[in-house]
mmCIF file of C-alpha atoms and ligand atoms in Angstrom:
data_model
loop_
_atom_site.group_PDB
_atom_site.id
_atom_site.type_symbol
_atom_site.label_atom_id
_atom_site.label_comp_id
_atom_site.label_asym_id
_atom_site.label_seq_id
_atom_site.Cartn_x
_atom_site.Cartn_y
_atom_site.Cartn_z
ATOM 1 C CA UNK A 1 5.265 15.493 -14.678
ATOM 2 C CA UNK A 2 7.859 13.666 -16.777
ATOM 3 C CA UNK A 3 7.255 13.084 -20.454
ATOM 4 C CA UNK A 4 6.828 9.362 -19.764
ATOM 5 C CA UNK A 5 3.573 7.598 -20.470
ATOM 6 C CA UNK A 6 2.144 4.540 -18.741
ATOM 7 C CA UNK A 7 -0.825 2.483 -19.902
ATOM 8 C CA UNK A 8 -2.961 0.902 -17.194
ATOM 9 C CA UNK A 9 -5.014 -2.145 -18.160
ATOM 10 C CA UNK A 10 -7.599 -2.570 -15.404
ATOM 11 C CA UNK A 11 -8.936 -6.122 -15.537
ATOM 12 C CA UNK A 12 -10.654 -6.354 -12.136
ATOM 13 C CA UNK A 13 -9.687 -7.764 -8.745
ATOM 14 C CA UNK A 14 -10.072 -6.560 -5.166
ATOM 15 C CA UNK A 15 -8.121 -3.384 -5.881
ATOM 16 C CA UNK A 16 -11.104 -1.693 -7.543
ATOM 17 C CA UNK A 17 -13.942 -3.481 -5.735
ATOM 18 C CA UNK A 18 -16.652 -2.035 -3.530
ATOM 19 C CA UNK A 19 -18.572 -3.696 -0.691
ATOM 20 C CA UNK A 20 -21.985 -5.150 -1.634
ATOM 21 C CA UNK A 21 -24.453 -7.542 -0.015
ATOM 22 C CA UNK A 22 -22.702 -10.345 -1.988
ATOM 23 C CA UNK A 23 -19.276 -9.374 -0.584
ATOM 24 C CA UNK A 24 -16.693 -7.313 -2.501
ATOM 25 C CA UNK A 25 -17.535 -6.944 -6.209
ATOM 26 C CA UNK A 26 -16.038 -4.863 -9.043
ATOM 27 C CA UNK A 27 -18.028 -1.770 -10.029
ATOM 28 C CA UNK A 28 -17.748 -0.361 -13.550
ATOM 29 C CA UNK A 29 -16.560 3.228 -13.792
ATOM 30 C CA UNK A 30 -15.572 3.658 -10.161
ATOM 31 C CA UNK A 31 -11.885 2.794 -9.920
ATOM 32 C CA UNK A 32 -10.702 4.247 -13.245
ATOM 33 C CA UNK A 33 -12.120 7.589 -12.123
ATOM 34 C CA UNK A 34 -10.343 7.309 -8.752
ATOM 35 C CA UNK A 35 -6.995 6.624 -10.438
ATOM 36 C CA UNK A 36 -7.347 9.628 -12.704
ATOM 37 C CA UNK A 37 -8.010 11.805 -9.632
ATOM 38 C CA UNK A 38 -4.942 10.519 -7.747
ATOM 39 C CA UNK A 39 -3.206 13.620 -6.249
ATOM 40 C CA UNK A 40 0.247 11.961 -6.526
ATOM 41 C CA UNK A 41 -0.019 12.146 -10.328
ATOM 42 C CA UNK A 42 0.897 15.818 -10.008
ATOM 43 C CA UNK A 43 4.418 14.973 -8.720
ATOM 44 C CA UNK A 44 7.255 15.582 -11.197
ATOM 45 C CA UNK A 45 8.377 11.924 -11.328
ATOM 46 C CA UNK A 46 4.932 10.688 -12.200
ATOM 47 C CA UNK A 47 4.067 9.692 -15.778
ATOM 48 C CA UNK A 48 1.080 10.695 -17.808
ATOM 49 C CA UNK A 49 -1.401 7.837 -17.609
ATOM 50 C CA UNK A 50 -4.149 6.304 -19.673
ATOM 51 C CA UNK A 51 -6.499 3.912 -17.862
ATOM 52 C CA UNK A 52 -8.301 1.265 -19.868
ATOM 53 C CA UNK A 53 -11.062 -0.247 -17.789
ATOM 54 C CA UNK A 54 -12.076 -3.613 -19.246
ATOM 55 C CA UNK A 55 -15.725 -4.100 -20.206
ATOM 56 C CA UNK A 56 -16.208 -7.071 -17.996
ATOM 57 C CA UNK A 57 -14.268 -6.500 -14.751
ATOM 58 C CA UNK A 58 -13.583 -9.853 -13.147
ATOM 59 C CA UNK A 59 -12.595 -11.431 -9.899
ATOM 60 C CA UNK A 60 -9.381 -13.124 -11.025
ATOM 61 C CA UNK A 61 -10.693 -16.539 -9.970
ATOM 62 C CA UNK A 62 -12.708 -16.322 -13.202
ATOM 63 C CA UNK A 63 -9.685 -15.727 -15.447
ATOM 64 C CA UNK A 64 -9.105 -17.930 -18.501
ATOM 65 C CA UNK A 65 -6.407 -18.138 -21.225
ATOM 66 C CA UNK A 66 -8.739 -16.023 -23.413
ATOM 67 C CA UNK A 67 -8.369 -13.180 -20.888
ATOM 68 C CA UNK A 68 -4.578 -13.549 -20.999
ATOM 69 C CA UNK A 69 -4.746 -13.189 -24.751
ATOM 70 C CA UNK A 70 -6.967 -10.128 -24.455
ATOM 71 C CA UNK A 71 -4.442 -8.485 -22.108
ATOM 72 C CA UNK A 72 -1.537 -9.339 -24.452
ATOM 73 C CA UNK A 73 -3.406 -7.983 -27.468
ATOM 74 C CA UNK A 74 -4.348 -4.863 -25.547
ATOM 75 C CA UNK A 75 -0.721 -4.161 -24.596
ATOM 76 C CA UNK A 76 0.462 -4.943 -28.107
ATOM 77 C CA UNK A 77 -2.086 -2.563 -29.682
ATOM 78 C CA UNK A 78 -0.669 0.453 -27.778
ATOM 79 C CA UNK A 79 2.883 -0.818 -27.320
ATOM 80 C CA UNK A 80 4.627 1.917 -29.288
ATOM 81 C CA UNK A 81 2.714 4.746 -27.597
ATOM 82 C CA UNK A 82 3.757 4.062 -23.989
ATOM 83 C CA UNK A 83 6.945 3.620 -21.950
ATOM 84 C CA UNK A 84 5.503 1.073 -19.560
ATOM 85 C CA UNK A 85 2.397 -0.954 -18.775
ATOM 86 C CA UNK A 86 0.531 -1.840 -15.600
ATOM 87 C CA UNK A 87 -1.987 -4.657 -15.400
ATOM 88 C CA UNK A 88 -4.369 -4.223 -12.461
ATOM 89 C CA UNK A 89 -5.488 -7.711 -11.505
ATOM 90 C CA UNK A 90 -6.878 -9.772 -8.665
ATOM 91 C CA UNK A 91 -4.300 -11.407 -6.446
ATOM 92 C CA UNK A 92 -5.768 -14.928 -6.485
ATOM 93 C CA UNK A 93 -4.483 -15.888 -9.917
ATOM 94 C CA UNK A 94 -2.024 -13.036 -10.383
ATOM 95 C CA UNK A 95 0.991 -15.384 -10.423
ATOM 96 C CA UNK A 96 -0.621 -17.432 -13.225
ATOM 97 C CA UNK A 97 -1.328 -14.318 -15.308
ATOM 98 C CA UNK A 98 2.147 -12.869 -14.732
ATOM 99 C CA UNK A 99 3.670 -16.215 -15.764
ATOM 100 C CA UNK A 100 1.409 -16.567 -18.802
ATOM 101 C CA UNK A 101 2.120 -13.016 -19.979
ATOM 102 C CA UNK A 102 5.854 -13.615 -19.663
ATOM 103 C CA UNK A 103 5.563 -16.382 -22.278
ATOM 104 C CA UNK A 104 2.957 -14.643 -24.434
ATOM 105 C CA UNK A 105 4.831 -11.320 -24.703
ATOM 106 C CA UNK A 106 7.978 -12.405 -26.512
ATOM 107 C CA UNK A 107 10.914 -9.997 -26.980
ATOM 108 C CA UNK A 108 9.529 -7.472 -24.548
ATOM 109 C CA UNK A 109 11.629 -4.339 -24.249
ATOM 110 C CA UNK A 110 9.421 -2.313 -21.863
ATOM 111 C CA UNK A 111 8.188 -2.942 -18.310
ATOM 112 C CA UNK A 112 4.896 -4.763 -17.836
ATOM 113 C CA UNK A 113 3.988 -4.775 -14.138
ATOM 114 C CA UNK A 114 1.090 -6.808 -12.774
ATOM 115 C CA UNK A 115 -0.252 -5.547 -9.446
ATOM 116 C CA UNK A 116 -3.361 -5.397 -7.265
ATOM 117 C CA UNK A 117 -4.149 -5.239 -3.575
ATOM 118 C CA UNK A 118 -5.462 -7.175 -0.607
ATOM 119 C CA UNK A 119 -7.767 -4.371 0.550
ATOM 120 C CA UNK A 120 -9.812 -2.394 -2.006
ATOM 121 C CA UNK A 121 -8.977 1.178 -2.864
ATOM 122 C CA UNK A 122 -12.350 2.191 -1.430
ATOM 123 C CA UNK A 123 -11.348 1.086 2.081
ATOM 124 C CA UNK A 124 -9.448 3.167 4.641
ATOM 125 C CA UNK A 125 -6.507 0.771 5.254
ATOM 126 C CA UNK A 126 -6.011 -0.069 1.583
ATOM 127 C CA UNK A 127 -2.650 -1.275 0.291
ATOM 128 C CA UNK A 128 -3.715 -0.316 -3.240
ATOM 129 C CA UNK A 129 -2.286 3.217 -3.142
ATOM 130 C CA UNK A 130 1.269 2.134 -2.484
ATOM 131 C CA UNK A 131 1.110 -0.768 -4.926
ATOM 132 C CA UNK A 132 -0.210 1.459 -7.701
ATOM 133 C CA UNK A 133 1.961 4.530 -7.048
ATOM 134 C CA UNK A 134 5.187 2.524 -6.835
ATOM 135 C CA UNK A 135 4.246 0.477 -9.902
ATOM 136 C CA UNK A 136 3.723 3.741 -11.809
ATOM 137 C CA UNK A 137 7.183 4.926 -10.812
ATOM 138 C CA UNK A 138 8.829 1.617 -11.705
ATOM 139 C CA UNK A 139 6.995 1.329 -15.027
ATOM 140 C CA UNK A 140 7.981 4.826 -16.097
ATOM 141 C CA UNK A 141 11.390 5.557 -14.576
ATOM 142 C CA UNK A 142 13.220 2.225 -14.775
ATOM 143 C CA UNK A 143 14.330 -0.003 -17.637
ATOM 144 C CA UNK A 144 12.921 -3.350 -16.613
ATOM 145 C CA UNK A 145 12.156 -5.111 -19.913
ATOM 146 C CA UNK A 146 10.172 -8.011 -18.523
ATOM 147 C CA UNK A 147 6.836 -9.050 -17.056
ATOM 148 C CA UNK A 148 7.049 -8.481 -13.319
ATOM 149 C CA UNK A 149 4.741 -8.497 -10.316
ATOM 150 C CA UNK A 150 4.772 -5.690 -7.759
ATOM 151 C CA UNK A 151 3.424 -6.212 -4.284
ATOM 152 C CA UNK A 152 4.249 -4.768 -0.866
ATOM 153 C CA UNK A 153 7.628 -3.172 -1.525
ATOM 154 C CA UNK A 154 8.970 -5.842 -3.837
ATOM 155 C CA UNK A 155 9.092 -6.219 -7.595
ATOM 156 C CA UNK A 156 9.418 -9.874 -8.553
ATOM 157 C CA UNK A 157 9.981 -11.563 -11.883
ATOM 158 C CA UNK A 158 6.399 -12.472 -12.819
ATOM 159 C CA UNK A 159 7.084 -16.118 -13.597
ATOM 160 C CA UNK A 160 8.935 -16.590 -10.288
ATOM 161 C CA UNK A 161 6.252 -15.199 -7.999
ATOM 162 C CA UNK A 162 3.705 -17.126 -5.931
ATOM 163 C CA UNK A 163 0.810 -16.014 -3.765
ATOM 164 C CA UNK A 164 1.733 -17.229 -0.300
ATOM 165 C CA UNK A 165 -0.645 -15.376 2.007
ATOM 166 C CA UNK A 166 -4.420 -15.249 1.566
ATOM 167 C CA UNK A 167 -4.845 -12.002 3.480
ATOM 168 C CA UNK A 168 -1.489 -10.528 4.588
ATOM 169 C CA UNK A 169 -0.033 -7.530 2.786
ATOM 170 C CA UNK A 170 3.180 -9.449 2.068
ATOM 171 C CA UNK A 171 1.108 -11.749 -0.122
ATOM 172 C CA UNK A 172 3.714 -12.762 -2.714
ATOM 173 C CA UNK A 173 7.123 -14.316 -2.597
ATOM 174 C CA UNK A 174 9.683 -15.396 -5.148
ATOM 175 C CA UNK A 175 11.104 -18.440 -3.369
ATOM 176 C CA UNK A 176 13.733 -19.438 -5.930
ATOM 177 C CA UNK A 177 14.861 -16.093 -7.300
ATOM 178 C CA UNK A 178 15.766 -12.745 -5.723
ATOM 179 C CA UNK A 179 13.435 -9.759 -5.976
ATOM 180 C CA UNK A 180 14.198 -7.592 -9.012
ATOM 181 C CA UNK A 181 13.652 -4.437 -6.973
ATOM 182 C CA UNK A 182 13.491 -3.762 -3.218
ATOM 183 C CA UNK A 183 11.538 -0.670 -2.320
ATOM 184 C CA UNK A 184 12.249 1.145 0.934
ATOM 185 C CA UNK A 185 13.303 4.733 1.451
ATOM 186 C CA UNK A 186 15.583 3.939 -1.501
ATOM 187 C CA UNK A 187 14.596 2.015 -4.600
ATOM 188 C CA UNK A 188 17.229 -0.712 -5.047
ATOM 189 C CA UNK A 189 17.230 -2.339 -8.481
ATOM 190 C CA UNK A 190 19.047 -5.666 -8.745
ATOM 191 C CA UNK A 191 20.405 -4.675 -12.143
ATOM 192 C CA UNK A 192 22.496 -7.806 -12.858
ATOM 193 C CA UNK A 193 19.541 -10.178 -12.740
ATOM 194 C CA UNK A 194 17.162 -8.247 -15.010
ATOM 195 C CA UNK A 195 16.424 -9.717 -18.416
ATOM 196 C CA UNK A 196 18.179 -7.876 -21.222
ATOM 197 C CA UNK A 197 16.340 -5.712 -23.737
ATOM 198 C CA UNK A 198 16.137 -7.961 -26.843
ATOM 199 C CA UNK A 199 15.905 -4.863 -29.116
ATOM 200 C CA UNK A 200 13.468 -6.714 -31.329
ATOM 201 C CA UNK A 201 9.811 -6.059 -32.122
ATOM 202 C CA UNK A 202 7.304 -7.450 -29.634
ATOM 203 C CA UNK A 203 5.718 -10.731 -30.652
ATOM 204 C CA UNK A 204 2.476 -12.090 -29.184
ATOM 205 C CA UNK A 205 2.067 -15.824 -28.642
ATOM 206 C CA UNK A 206 -1.417 -17.114 -28.071
ATOM 207 C CA UNK A 207 -2.151 -19.684 -25.405
ATOM 208 C CA UNK A 208 -5.114 -21.641 -26.727
ATOM 209 C CA UNK A 209 -6.896 -24.166 -24.563
ATOM 210 C CA UNK A 210 -4.409 -27.024 -24.469
ATOM 211 C CA UNK A 211 -5.504 -29.967 -22.399
ATOM 212 C CA UNK A 212 -3.203 -29.719 -19.415
ATOM 213 C CA UNK A 213 -3.676 -30.718 -15.832
ATOM 214 C CA UNK A 214 -1.921 -30.280 -12.480
ATOM 215 C CA UNK A 215 -1.957 -33.431 -10.380
ATOM 216 C CA UNK A 216 -0.678 -33.444 -6.827
ATOM 217 C CA UNK A 217 0.482 -36.687 -5.221
ATOM 218 C CA UNK A 218 -0.408 -37.601 -1.652
ATOM 219 C CA UNK A 219 0.131 -40.691 0.496
ATOM 220 C CA UNK A 220 -2.628 -43.111 -0.519
ATOM 221 C CA UNK A 221 -2.863 -41.755 -4.094
ATOM 222 C CA UNK A 222 -4.172 -44.541 -6.296
ATOM 223 C CA UNK A 223 -2.849 -45.332 -9.775
ATOM 224 C CA UNK A 224 -6.489 -45.689 -10.868
ATOM 225 C CA UNK A 225 -6.904 -41.953 -10.406
ATOM 226 C CA UNK A 226 -3.863 -41.310 -12.571
ATOM 227 C CA UNK A 227 -5.280 -43.673 -15.182
ATOM 228 C CA UNK A 228 -8.578 -41.756 -15.254
ATOM 229 C CA UNK A 229 -6.768 -38.449 -15.728
ATOM 230 C CA UNK A 230 -4.430 -39.790 -18.408
ATOM 231 C CA UNK A 231 -7.413 -41.230 -20.292
ATOM 232 C CA UNK A 232 -9.217 -37.887 -20.316
ATOM 233 C CA UNK A 233 -7.506 -36.676 -23.494
ATOM 234 C CA UNK A 234 -4.789 -34.553 -21.901
ATOM 235 C CA UNK A 235 -1.670 -33.445 -23.773
ATOM 236 C CA UNK A 236 0.400 -32.481 -20.745
ATOM 237 C CA UNK A 237 0.573 -32.868 -16.998
ATOM 238 C CA UNK A 238 2.327 -31.023 -14.195
ATOM 239 C CA UNK A 239 2.959 -33.753 -11.640
ATOM 240 C CA UNK A 240 3.389 -32.259 -8.172
ATOM 241 C CA UNK A 241 5.752 -34.592 -6.348
ATOM 242 C CA UNK A 242 7.427 -34.757 -2.956
ATOM 243 C CA UNK A 243 10.692 -33.057 -2.019
ATOM 244 C CA UNK A 244 13.316 -33.191 -4.754
ATOM 245 C CA UNK A 245 10.850 -34.701 -7.215
ATOM 246 C CA UNK A 246 10.056 -38.048 -5.628
ATOM 247 C CA UNK A 247 7.036 -40.325 -6.072
ATOM 248 C CA UNK A 248 6.217 -43.905 -5.011
ATOM 249 C CA UNK A 249 8.574 -46.446 -6.608
ATOM 250 C CA UNK A 250 6.696 -49.468 -5.235
ATOM 251 C CA UNK A 251 3.551 -49.005 -7.317
ATOM 252 C CA UNK A 252 4.216 -50.644 -10.674
ATOM 253 C CA UNK A 253 0.883 -49.641 -12.176
ATOM 254 C CA UNK A 254 1.640 -45.993 -11.416
ATOM 255 C CA UNK A 255 5.063 -46.176 -13.118
ATOM 256 C CA UNK A 256 3.780 -48.166 -16.099
ATOM 257 C CA UNK A 257 0.984 -45.652 -16.661
ATOM 258 C CA UNK A 258 3.487 -42.788 -16.713
ATOM 259 C CA UNK A 259 5.758 -44.635 -19.146
ATOM 260 C CA UNK A 260 2.825 -45.487 -21.451
ATOM 261 C CA UNK A 261 1.600 -41.871 -21.355
ATOM 262 C CA UNK A 262 5.064 -40.614 -22.241
ATOM 263 C CA UNK A 263 5.218 -43.125 -25.082
ATOM 264 C CA UNK A 264 1.869 -41.799 -26.337
ATOM 265 C CA UNK A 265 3.280 -38.242 -26.446
ATOM 266 C CA UNK A 266 1.783 -36.869 -23.220
ATOM 267 C CA UNK A 267 4.321 -34.516 -21.647
ATOM 268 C CA UNK A 268 4.673 -35.021 -17.907
ATOM 269 C CA UNK A 269 6.657 -32.395 -16.018
ATOM 270 C CA UNK A 270 7.857 -32.987 -12.482
ATOM 271 C CA UNK A 271 7.361 -30.063 -10.126
ATOM 272 C CA UNK A 272 8.046 -30.145 -6.394
ATOM 273 C CA UNK A 273 5.315 -29.587 -3.814
ATOM 274 C CA UNK A 274 7.912 -27.686 -1.762
ATOM 275 C CA UNK A 275 7.721 -23.920 -1.881
ATOM 276 C CA UNK A 276 11.471 -23.598 -2.345
ATOM 277 C CA UNK A 277 14.191 -25.670 -4.032
ATOM 278 C CA UNK A 278 14.545 -27.686 -7.195
ATOM 279 C CA UNK A 279 13.607 -31.078 -8.609
ATOM 280 C CA UNK A 280 16.561 -33.447 -8.966
ATOM 281 C CA UNK A 281 15.313 -36.885 -9.958
ATOM 282 C CA UNK A 282 18.763 -38.438 -9.730
ATOM 283 C CA UNK A 283 18.966 -38.208 -5.940
ATOM 284 C CA UNK A 284 16.657 -41.021 -4.829
ATOM 285 C CA UNK A 285 15.335 -44.297 -6.233
ATOM 286 C CA UNK A 286 11.874 -42.717 -5.918
ATOM 287 C CA UNK A 287 12.972 -40.001 -8.341
ATOM 288 C CA UNK A 288 14.999 -42.173 -10.687
ATOM 289 C CA UNK A 289 11.998 -44.384 -11.420
ATOM 290 C CA UNK A 290 10.118 -41.312 -12.640
ATOM 291 C CA UNK A 291 13.021 -40.351 -14.837
ATOM 292 C CA UNK A 292 13.035 -43.858 -16.357
ATOM 293 C CA UNK A 293 9.303 -43.464 -17.084
ATOM 294 C CA UNK A 294 10.044 -40.443 -19.262
ATOM 295 C CA UNK A 295 8.956 -37.750 -16.789
ATOM 296 C CA UNK A 296 10.917 -34.521 -17.390
ATOM 297 C CA UNK A 297 12.191 -32.157 -14.720
ATOM 298 C CA UNK A 298 10.591 -28.805 -13.993
ATOM 299 C CA UNK A 299 13.710 -27.925 -11.943
ATOM 300 C CA UNK A 300 12.941 -24.888 -9.750
ATOM 301 C CA UNK A 301 9.994 -23.531 -11.740
ATOM 302 C CA UNK A 302 6.881 -22.543 -9.836
ATOM 303 C CA UNK A 303 3.784 -24.626 -10.589
ATOM 304 C CA UNK A 304 2.242 -21.498 -12.172
ATOM 305 C CA UNK A 305 5.223 -21.025 -14.495
ATOM 306 C CA UNK A 306 5.345 -24.744 -15.318
ATOM 307 C CA UNK A 307 1.667 -24.901 -16.209
ATOM 308 C CA UNK A 308 1.610 -21.732 -18.312
ATOM 309 C CA UNK A 309 4.896 -22.565 -20.057
ATOM 310 C CA UNK A 310 3.614 -26.035 -20.933
ATOM 311 C CA UNK A 311 0.340 -24.494 -22.160
ATOM 312 C CA UNK A 312 2.225 -21.924 -24.236
ATOM 313 C CA UNK A 313 4.473 -24.539 -25.829
ATOM 314 C CA UNK A 314 1.561 -26.903 -26.503
ATOM 315 C CA UNK A 315 -0.189 -23.999 -28.257
ATOM 316 C CA UNK A 316 2.855 -23.454 -30.482
ATOM 317 C CA UNK A 317 4.075 -25.309 -33.540
ATOM 318 C CA UNK A 318 6.718 -27.174 -31.509
ATOM 319 C CA UNK A 319 6.939 -30.959 -31.662
ATOM 320 C CA UNK A 320 6.722 -33.048 -28.487
ATOM 321 C CA UNK A 321 10.527 -33.406 -28.437
ATOM 322 C CA UNK A 322 11.033 -29.663 -28.866
ATOM 323 C CA UNK A 323 8.540 -28.952 -26.064
ATOM 324 C CA UNK A 324 10.377 -31.356 -23.770
ATOM 325 C CA UNK A 325 13.664 -29.663 -24.569
ATOM 326 C CA UNK A 326 12.271 -26.142 -24.074
ATOM 327 C CA UNK A 327 10.561 -27.064 -20.816
ATOM 328 C CA UNK A 328 13.992 -27.796 -19.365
ATOM 329 C CA UNK A 329 15.748 -24.561 -20.319
ATOM 330 C CA UNK A 330 15.071 -20.974 -19.384
ATOM 331 C CA UNK A 331 12.988 -19.079 -21.947
ATOM 332 C CA UNK A 332 12.116 -15.977 -19.871
ATOM 333 C CA UNK A 333 14.219 -16.429 -16.742
ATOM 334 C CA UNK A 334 11.659 -18.786 -15.205
ATOM 335 C CA UNK A 335 14.151 -21.528 -14.403
ATOM 336 C CA UNK A 336 17.681 -21.450 -12.880
ATOM 337 C CA UNK A 337 19.884 -23.536 -15.148
HETATM 338 N N1 LIG B 1 -10.620 -12.652 -5.290
HETATM 339 C C1 LIG B 1 -9.822 -11.492 -5.599
HETATM 340 C C2 LIG B 1 -9.290 -11.658 -7.014
HETATM 341 O O1 LIG B 1 -8.379 -12.397 -7.210
HETATM 342 C C3 LIG B 1 -8.708 -11.354 -4.621
HETATM 343 C C4 LIG B 1 -7.816 -10.143 -4.827
HETATM 344 O O2 LIG B 1 -7.851 -9.443 -5.794
HETATM 345 O O3 LIG B 1 -7.001 -9.887 -3.919
HETATM 346 O O4 LIG B 1 -9.804 -11.055 -7.928
#
């Protein structure tokens, strides 16, 4: 065993679930015990581990910003005692949590790896063993000072990852940014693209419950629906548009509503419905009209990163203008610009 130490925050998810008559459900006590008995922990490259099983293990579909804060606080409370951190989490909202943590854990200088599995540890064909063992190696043996997501032989930047397959083992992709690490018979770290160690103390930013919404356009979308959403007291909106950030330019009510909302201080961020590529509102009339209405570009950010970044900034002391400016630059490597 090396003298490295890794802290495992076990929040729930399929990885530790057991079959029941209600389908797979988390079971207190079971998985933490299994991890501690893992035979691979005896190998020389393996770190010493401490597993913290959360009181209320959850299916990640139940996650809220309060849970993100609890995870951040948990990591912060033991930050100086460990070399790396693993967050065991359900896959359904893993990309949201990895994105949120990337904004909440400011000036991170140690690896925080979020992982889970498609098949529970308790089942014969589980993918949990590999995901956990490789995450332990990466969290202890490599200097990767950022929040990342490990799944099926790839380590991705957390705020670049998306769940793309409901059941396949290759469940995550990072469509607009290369994998940080490729794991095969060799472990290949893409050193040049890693975030740099800020050499500063860790700072925790809380995401409160800002009133944000994700709204996806579709042919036949009515401006009345937009009006209802804008009148619901929201502070920010991620508008999921077509292609390079396009929306109807022949619906005056739609455009006027956006302009009025912007004028009232509601921040509207344009995010493409495409899996890959970037928003560029200058390309088409249908994009330029949005730009004129005060909609700002989310460039190539994932919807998960856009939503959590907007939530983080709306929870901060920043003014509307500062939030708009920060949404359009990279804070944690979430955007290519
Ligand atoms: N529903 C599960 C969860 O997100 C799915 C999984 O973990 O793979 O907690």
